[in-house]
Coordinates of C-alpha atoms in Angstrom, one line a residue:
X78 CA -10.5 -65.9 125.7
X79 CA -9.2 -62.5 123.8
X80 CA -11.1 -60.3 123.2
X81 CA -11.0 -58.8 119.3
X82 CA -9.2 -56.0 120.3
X83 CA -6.5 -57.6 121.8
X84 CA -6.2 -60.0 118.7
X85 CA -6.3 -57.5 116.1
X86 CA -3.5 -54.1 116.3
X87 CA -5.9 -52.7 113.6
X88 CA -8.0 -50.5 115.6
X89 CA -11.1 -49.3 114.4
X90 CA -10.4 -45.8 113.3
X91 CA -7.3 -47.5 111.2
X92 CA -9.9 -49.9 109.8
X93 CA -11.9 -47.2 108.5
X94 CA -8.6 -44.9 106.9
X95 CA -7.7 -48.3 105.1
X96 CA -11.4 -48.7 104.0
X97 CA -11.5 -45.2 102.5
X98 CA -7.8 -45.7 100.3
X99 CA -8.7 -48.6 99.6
X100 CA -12.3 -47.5 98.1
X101 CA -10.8 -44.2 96.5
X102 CA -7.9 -46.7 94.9
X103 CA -10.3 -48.8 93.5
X104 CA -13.1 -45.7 92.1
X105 CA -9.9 -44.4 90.7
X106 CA -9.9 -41.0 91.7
X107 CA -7.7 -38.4 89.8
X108 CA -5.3 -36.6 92.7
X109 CA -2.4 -33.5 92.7
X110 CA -0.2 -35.8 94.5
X111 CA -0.6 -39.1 92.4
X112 CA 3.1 -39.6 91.5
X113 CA 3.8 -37.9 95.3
X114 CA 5.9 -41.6 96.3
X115 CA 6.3 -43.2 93.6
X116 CA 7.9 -40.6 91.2
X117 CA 8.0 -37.6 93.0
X118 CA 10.5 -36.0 90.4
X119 CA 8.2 -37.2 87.1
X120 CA 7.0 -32.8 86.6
X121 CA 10.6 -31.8 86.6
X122 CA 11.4 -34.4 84.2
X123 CA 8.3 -33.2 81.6
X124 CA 9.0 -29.8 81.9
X125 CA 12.8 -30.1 81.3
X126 CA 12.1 -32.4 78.7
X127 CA 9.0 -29.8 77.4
X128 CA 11.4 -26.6 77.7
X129 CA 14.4 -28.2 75.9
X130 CA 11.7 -29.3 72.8
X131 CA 10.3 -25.8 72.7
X132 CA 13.7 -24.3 72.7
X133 CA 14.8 -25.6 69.9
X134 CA 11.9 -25.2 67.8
X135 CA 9.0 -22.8 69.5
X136 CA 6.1 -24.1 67.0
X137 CA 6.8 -27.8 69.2
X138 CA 4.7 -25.8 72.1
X139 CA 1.9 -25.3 70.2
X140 CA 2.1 -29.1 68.6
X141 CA 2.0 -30.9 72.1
X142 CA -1.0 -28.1 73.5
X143 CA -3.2 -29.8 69.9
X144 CA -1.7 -33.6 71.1
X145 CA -3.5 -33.0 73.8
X146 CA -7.0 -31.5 72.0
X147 CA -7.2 -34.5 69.7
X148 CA -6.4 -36.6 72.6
X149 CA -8.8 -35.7 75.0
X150 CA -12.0 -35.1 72.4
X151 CA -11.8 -38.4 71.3
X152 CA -13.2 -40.4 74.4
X153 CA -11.4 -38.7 76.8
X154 CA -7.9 -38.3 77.8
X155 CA -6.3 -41.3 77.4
X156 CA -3.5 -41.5 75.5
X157 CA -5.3 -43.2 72.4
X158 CA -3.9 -40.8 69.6
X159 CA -0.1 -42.2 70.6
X160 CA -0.4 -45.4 69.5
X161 CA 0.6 -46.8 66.0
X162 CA -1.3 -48.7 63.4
X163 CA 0.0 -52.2 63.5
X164 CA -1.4 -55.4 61.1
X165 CA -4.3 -55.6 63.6
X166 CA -4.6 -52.4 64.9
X167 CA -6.2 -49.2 62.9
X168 CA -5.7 -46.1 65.8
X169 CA -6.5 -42.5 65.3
X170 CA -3.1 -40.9 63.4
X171 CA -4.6 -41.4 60.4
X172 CA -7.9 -40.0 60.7
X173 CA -8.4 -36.9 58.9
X174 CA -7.6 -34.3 61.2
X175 CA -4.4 -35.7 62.2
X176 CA -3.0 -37.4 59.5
X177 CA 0.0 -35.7 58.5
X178 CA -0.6 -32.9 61.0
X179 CA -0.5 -33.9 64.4
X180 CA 3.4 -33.8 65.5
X181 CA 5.4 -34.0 69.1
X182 CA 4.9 -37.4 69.3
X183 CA 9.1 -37.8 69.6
X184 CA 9.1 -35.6 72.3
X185 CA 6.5 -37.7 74.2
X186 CA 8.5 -40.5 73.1
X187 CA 12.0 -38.7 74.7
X188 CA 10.2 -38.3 78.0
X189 CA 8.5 -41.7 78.3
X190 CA 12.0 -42.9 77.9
X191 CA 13.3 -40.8 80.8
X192 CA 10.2 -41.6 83.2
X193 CA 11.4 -45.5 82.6
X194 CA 14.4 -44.9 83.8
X195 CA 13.5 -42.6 86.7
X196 CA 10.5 -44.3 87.8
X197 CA 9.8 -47.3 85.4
X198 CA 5.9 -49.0 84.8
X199 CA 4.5 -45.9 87.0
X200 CA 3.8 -42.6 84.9
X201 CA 0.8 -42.7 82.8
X202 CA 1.4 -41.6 78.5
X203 CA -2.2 -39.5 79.3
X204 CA -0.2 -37.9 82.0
X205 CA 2.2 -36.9 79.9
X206 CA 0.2 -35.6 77.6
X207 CA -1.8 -33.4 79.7
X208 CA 1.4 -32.4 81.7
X209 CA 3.3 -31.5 78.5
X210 CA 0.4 -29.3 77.3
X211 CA 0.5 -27.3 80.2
X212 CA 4.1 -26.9 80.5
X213 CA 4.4 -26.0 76.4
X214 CA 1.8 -23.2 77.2
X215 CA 4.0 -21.7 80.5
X216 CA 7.3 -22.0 78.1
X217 CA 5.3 -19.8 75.3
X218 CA 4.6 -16.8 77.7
X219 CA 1.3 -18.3 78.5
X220 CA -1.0 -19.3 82.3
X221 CA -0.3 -22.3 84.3
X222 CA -2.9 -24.4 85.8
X223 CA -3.2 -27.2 88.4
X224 CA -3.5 -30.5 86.7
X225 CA -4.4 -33.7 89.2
X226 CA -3.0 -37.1 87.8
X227 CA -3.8 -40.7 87.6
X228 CA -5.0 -41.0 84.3
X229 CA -4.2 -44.5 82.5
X230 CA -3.6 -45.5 78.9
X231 CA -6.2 -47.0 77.0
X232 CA -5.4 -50.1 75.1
X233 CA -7.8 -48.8 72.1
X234 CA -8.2 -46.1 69.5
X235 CA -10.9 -44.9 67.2
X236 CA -10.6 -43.6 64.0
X237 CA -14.2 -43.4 63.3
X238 CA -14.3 -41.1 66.2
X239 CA -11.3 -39.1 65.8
X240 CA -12.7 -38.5 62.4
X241 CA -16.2 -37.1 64.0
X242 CA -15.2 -35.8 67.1
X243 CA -12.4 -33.1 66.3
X244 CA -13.6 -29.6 65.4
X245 CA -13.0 -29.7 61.6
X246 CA -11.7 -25.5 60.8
X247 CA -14.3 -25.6 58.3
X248 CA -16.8 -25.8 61.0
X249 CA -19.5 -22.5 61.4
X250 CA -19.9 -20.7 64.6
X251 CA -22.8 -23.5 65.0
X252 CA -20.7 -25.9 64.3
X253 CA -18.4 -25.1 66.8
X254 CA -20.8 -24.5 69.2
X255 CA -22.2 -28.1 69.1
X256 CA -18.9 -29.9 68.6
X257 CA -17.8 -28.2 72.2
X258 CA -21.0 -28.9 73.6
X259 CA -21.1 -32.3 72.7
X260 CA -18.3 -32.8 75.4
X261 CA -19.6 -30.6 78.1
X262 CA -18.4 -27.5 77.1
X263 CA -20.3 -23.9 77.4
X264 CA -20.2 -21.8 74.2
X265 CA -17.7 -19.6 76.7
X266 CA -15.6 -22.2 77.1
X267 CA -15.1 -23.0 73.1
X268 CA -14.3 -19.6 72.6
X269 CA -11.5 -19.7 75.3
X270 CA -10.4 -22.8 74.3
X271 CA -10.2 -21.9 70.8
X272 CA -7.5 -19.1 71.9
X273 CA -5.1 -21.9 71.9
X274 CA -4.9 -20.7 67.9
X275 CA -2.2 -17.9 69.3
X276 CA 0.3 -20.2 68.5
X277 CA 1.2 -22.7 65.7
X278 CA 0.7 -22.9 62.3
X279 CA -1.7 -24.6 59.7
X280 CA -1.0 -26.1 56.5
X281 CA -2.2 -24.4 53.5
X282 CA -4.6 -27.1 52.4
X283 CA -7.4 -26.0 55.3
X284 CA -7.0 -22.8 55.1
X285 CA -6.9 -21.9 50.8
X286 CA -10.7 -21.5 50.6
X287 CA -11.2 -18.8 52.8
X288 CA -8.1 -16.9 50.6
X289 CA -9.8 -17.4 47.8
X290 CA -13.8 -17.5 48.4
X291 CA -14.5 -15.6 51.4
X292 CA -15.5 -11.8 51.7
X293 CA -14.8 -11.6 56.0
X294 CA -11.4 -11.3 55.6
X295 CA -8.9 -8.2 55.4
X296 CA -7.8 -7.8 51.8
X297 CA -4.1 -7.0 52.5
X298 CA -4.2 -10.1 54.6
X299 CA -5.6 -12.5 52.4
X300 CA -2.7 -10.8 49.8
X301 CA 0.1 -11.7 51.5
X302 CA -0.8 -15.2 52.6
X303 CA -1.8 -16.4 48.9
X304 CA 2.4 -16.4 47.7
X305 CA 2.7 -18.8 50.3
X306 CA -0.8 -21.0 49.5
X307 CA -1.6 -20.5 45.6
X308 CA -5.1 -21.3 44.6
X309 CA -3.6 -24.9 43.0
X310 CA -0.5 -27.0 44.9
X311 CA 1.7 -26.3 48.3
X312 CA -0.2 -28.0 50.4
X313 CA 1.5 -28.4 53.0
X314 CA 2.9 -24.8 53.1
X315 CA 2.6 -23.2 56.4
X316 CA 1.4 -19.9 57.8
X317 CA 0.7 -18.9 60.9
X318 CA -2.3 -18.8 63.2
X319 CA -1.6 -15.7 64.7
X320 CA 0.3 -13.8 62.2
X321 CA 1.8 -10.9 64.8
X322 CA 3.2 -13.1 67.7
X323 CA 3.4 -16.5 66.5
X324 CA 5.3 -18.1 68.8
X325 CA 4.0 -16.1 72.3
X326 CA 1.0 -17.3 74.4
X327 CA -1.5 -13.8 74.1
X328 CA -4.3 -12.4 73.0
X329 CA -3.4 -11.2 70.0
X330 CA -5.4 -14.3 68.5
X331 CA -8.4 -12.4 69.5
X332 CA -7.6 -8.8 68.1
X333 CA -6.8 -10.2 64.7
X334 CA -10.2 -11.3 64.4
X335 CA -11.3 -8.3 64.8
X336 CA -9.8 -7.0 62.0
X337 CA -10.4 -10.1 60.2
X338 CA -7.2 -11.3 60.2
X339 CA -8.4 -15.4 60.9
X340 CA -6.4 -17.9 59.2
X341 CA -9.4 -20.2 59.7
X342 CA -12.9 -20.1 58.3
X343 CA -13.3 -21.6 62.2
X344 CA -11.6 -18.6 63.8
X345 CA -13.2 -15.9 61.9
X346 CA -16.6 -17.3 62.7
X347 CA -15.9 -16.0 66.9
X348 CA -16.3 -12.7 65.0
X349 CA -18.6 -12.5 62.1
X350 CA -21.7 -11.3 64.0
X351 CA -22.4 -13.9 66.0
X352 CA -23.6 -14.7 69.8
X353 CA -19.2 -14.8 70.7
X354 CA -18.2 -11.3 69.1
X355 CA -18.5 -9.7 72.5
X356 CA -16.3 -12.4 74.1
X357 CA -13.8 -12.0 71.3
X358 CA -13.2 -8.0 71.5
X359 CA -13.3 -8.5 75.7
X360 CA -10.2 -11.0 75.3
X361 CA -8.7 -8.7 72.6
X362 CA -8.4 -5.8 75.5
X363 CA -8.3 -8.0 78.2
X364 CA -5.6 -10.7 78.2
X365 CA -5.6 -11.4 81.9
X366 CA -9.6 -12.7 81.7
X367 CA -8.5 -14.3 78.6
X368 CA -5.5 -16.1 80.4
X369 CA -8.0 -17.2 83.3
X370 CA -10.8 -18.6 81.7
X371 CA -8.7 -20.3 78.8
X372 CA -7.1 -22.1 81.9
X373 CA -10.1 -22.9 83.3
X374 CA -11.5 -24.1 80.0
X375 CA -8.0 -26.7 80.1
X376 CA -9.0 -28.2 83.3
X377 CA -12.3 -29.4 82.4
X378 CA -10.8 -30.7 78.9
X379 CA -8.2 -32.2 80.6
X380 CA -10.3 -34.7 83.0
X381 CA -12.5 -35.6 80.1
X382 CA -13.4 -39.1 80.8
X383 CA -10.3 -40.3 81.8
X384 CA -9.4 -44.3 83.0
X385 CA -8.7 -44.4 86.4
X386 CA -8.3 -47.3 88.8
X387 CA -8.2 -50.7 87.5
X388 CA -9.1 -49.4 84.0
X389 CA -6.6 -49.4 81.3
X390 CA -3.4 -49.1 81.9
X391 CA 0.0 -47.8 82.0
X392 CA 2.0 -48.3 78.8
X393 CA 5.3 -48.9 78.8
X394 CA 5.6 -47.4 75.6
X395 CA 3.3 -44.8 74.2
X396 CA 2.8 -46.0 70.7
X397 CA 1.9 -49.6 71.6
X398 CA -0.3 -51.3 74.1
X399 CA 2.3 -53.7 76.9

């Protein structure tokens, strides 16, 4: 009679490798070398796709870094702000904060298409996301950081959330506080985070009231924004965020607010005072530490409660479920 060795190759310590992939498959860990076999080429493709986009129009950088913020705060990164309203579907580009603001989502669109070709049914639209954030930020002048993949697409959306979760730039310093914390973050962190505001712009419609009613805000400043957003109609004029290097990843974010140069009632409120001022003025003289902990501060955002394993799953086109 064999013996069980000699009827089974498998030998124990083989056994137990195939036990532990097997278990880490199924608990869905996220991983730096995901997409190492089967689409080893998918980060050249983002970033190509990522540095082409923010070629030809720089404010497209800071558009994909807020895709990603409005992504991740609502339930965690999983794609659910790409998808489209349907006749049975309500999803979250139409909640309030994104409703005719968010933007980038052709360029997610361009590189899903080219991650079909390359590798088809195997690169994540949350990958994407968090990949193209990253790379918009290196293409502005700004840090890297490591990202590890396997996130999968949710086949749901919430508007209800979308609507409460994203910090609204009326918010107070409280305000802020709490939103961030609700999701993990450290009052540190927000204020890192928030540095994203270096680049972009915002639409005159959330920004008017501080023109108009506030006193924390340099005169001259205010001045010269108001031809742009009158008290009454243009909307949807932009300014923007950082008005002295608009279109480069720094820390000049953080010494306009302390001359109270914040487009946002949200941004002013890091330096009106407050527990953050200190954080604000190191970050204004130091962009280094800024650059470090803002990156930090996009690795924890970035595995927010993310499907993994057999949760989910991997669209094969970003604005619908397959």
């Amino acid at each position: 009679m064999a013996s069980p060795s000699s009827t089974n190759n498998i030998s124990l310590p083989t056994c137990i490798m195939v036990l532990f992939i097997l278990v880490e498959a199924v608990s869905g860990q996220l991983s730096a070398n995901f997409y190492a076999s089967s689409c080893p080429n998918f980060s050249s493709i983002i970033s190509s796709a990522v540095n082409s986009a923010v070629s030809n129009e720089a404010r497209m950088g800071a558009s994909l870094l807020r895709l990603h913020f409005h992504d991740c705060f609502v339930n965690g990164c999983d794609a659910s702000v790409l998808l489209d309203d349907n006749s049975t579907f309500t999803g979250e580009k139409t909640a309030a904060p994104n409703n005719n603001s968010l933007r980038g989502f052709n360029v997610i669109d361009t590189i899903k298409s080219q991650l079909e070709s390359s590798c088809p049914g195997i690169v994540s639209c949350a990958d994407i996301v968090a990949t193209a954030a990253r790379d918009s930020v290196v293409a502005l002048g700004g840090p890297s950081w490591s990202l590890s993949f396997g996130r999968r697409d949710s086949t749901t959306a919430s508007l209800s959330a979308a609507n409460a979760n994203i910090p609204a730039p009326t918010l107070n310093l409280s305000g802020l506080i709490s939103s961030f914390s609700n999701l993990g973050f450290t009052t540190n962190e927000m204020v890192a985070l928030s540095g994203s505001h270096t680049i972009g712009q915002a639409r005159c419609t959330v920004f008017r009231a501080r023109l108009y009613n506030e006193n924390n805000i340099n005169s001259s400043f205010a001045t010269s924004l108001q031809a742009n957003c009158p008290s009454s109609g243009g909307d949807n004029n932009l300014s923007p965020l950082d008005v002295n290097t608009p279109t480069s990843f720094d820390n000049s974010y953080f010494s306009n607010l302390l001359n109270q140069k914040g487009l946002l009632h949200s941004d002013q409120q890091l330096f009106n005072g407050g527990s953050t001022d200190s954080q604000v003025q190191t970050y204004s003289s130091n962009s280094a530490t800024f650059f470090t902990d803002f990156a930090n501060g996009m690795i924890k955002m970035s595995n927010l409660s993310p499907l993994t394993g057999s949760s989910g799953e991997v669209r094969t086109n970003c604005r619908r479920t397959n």
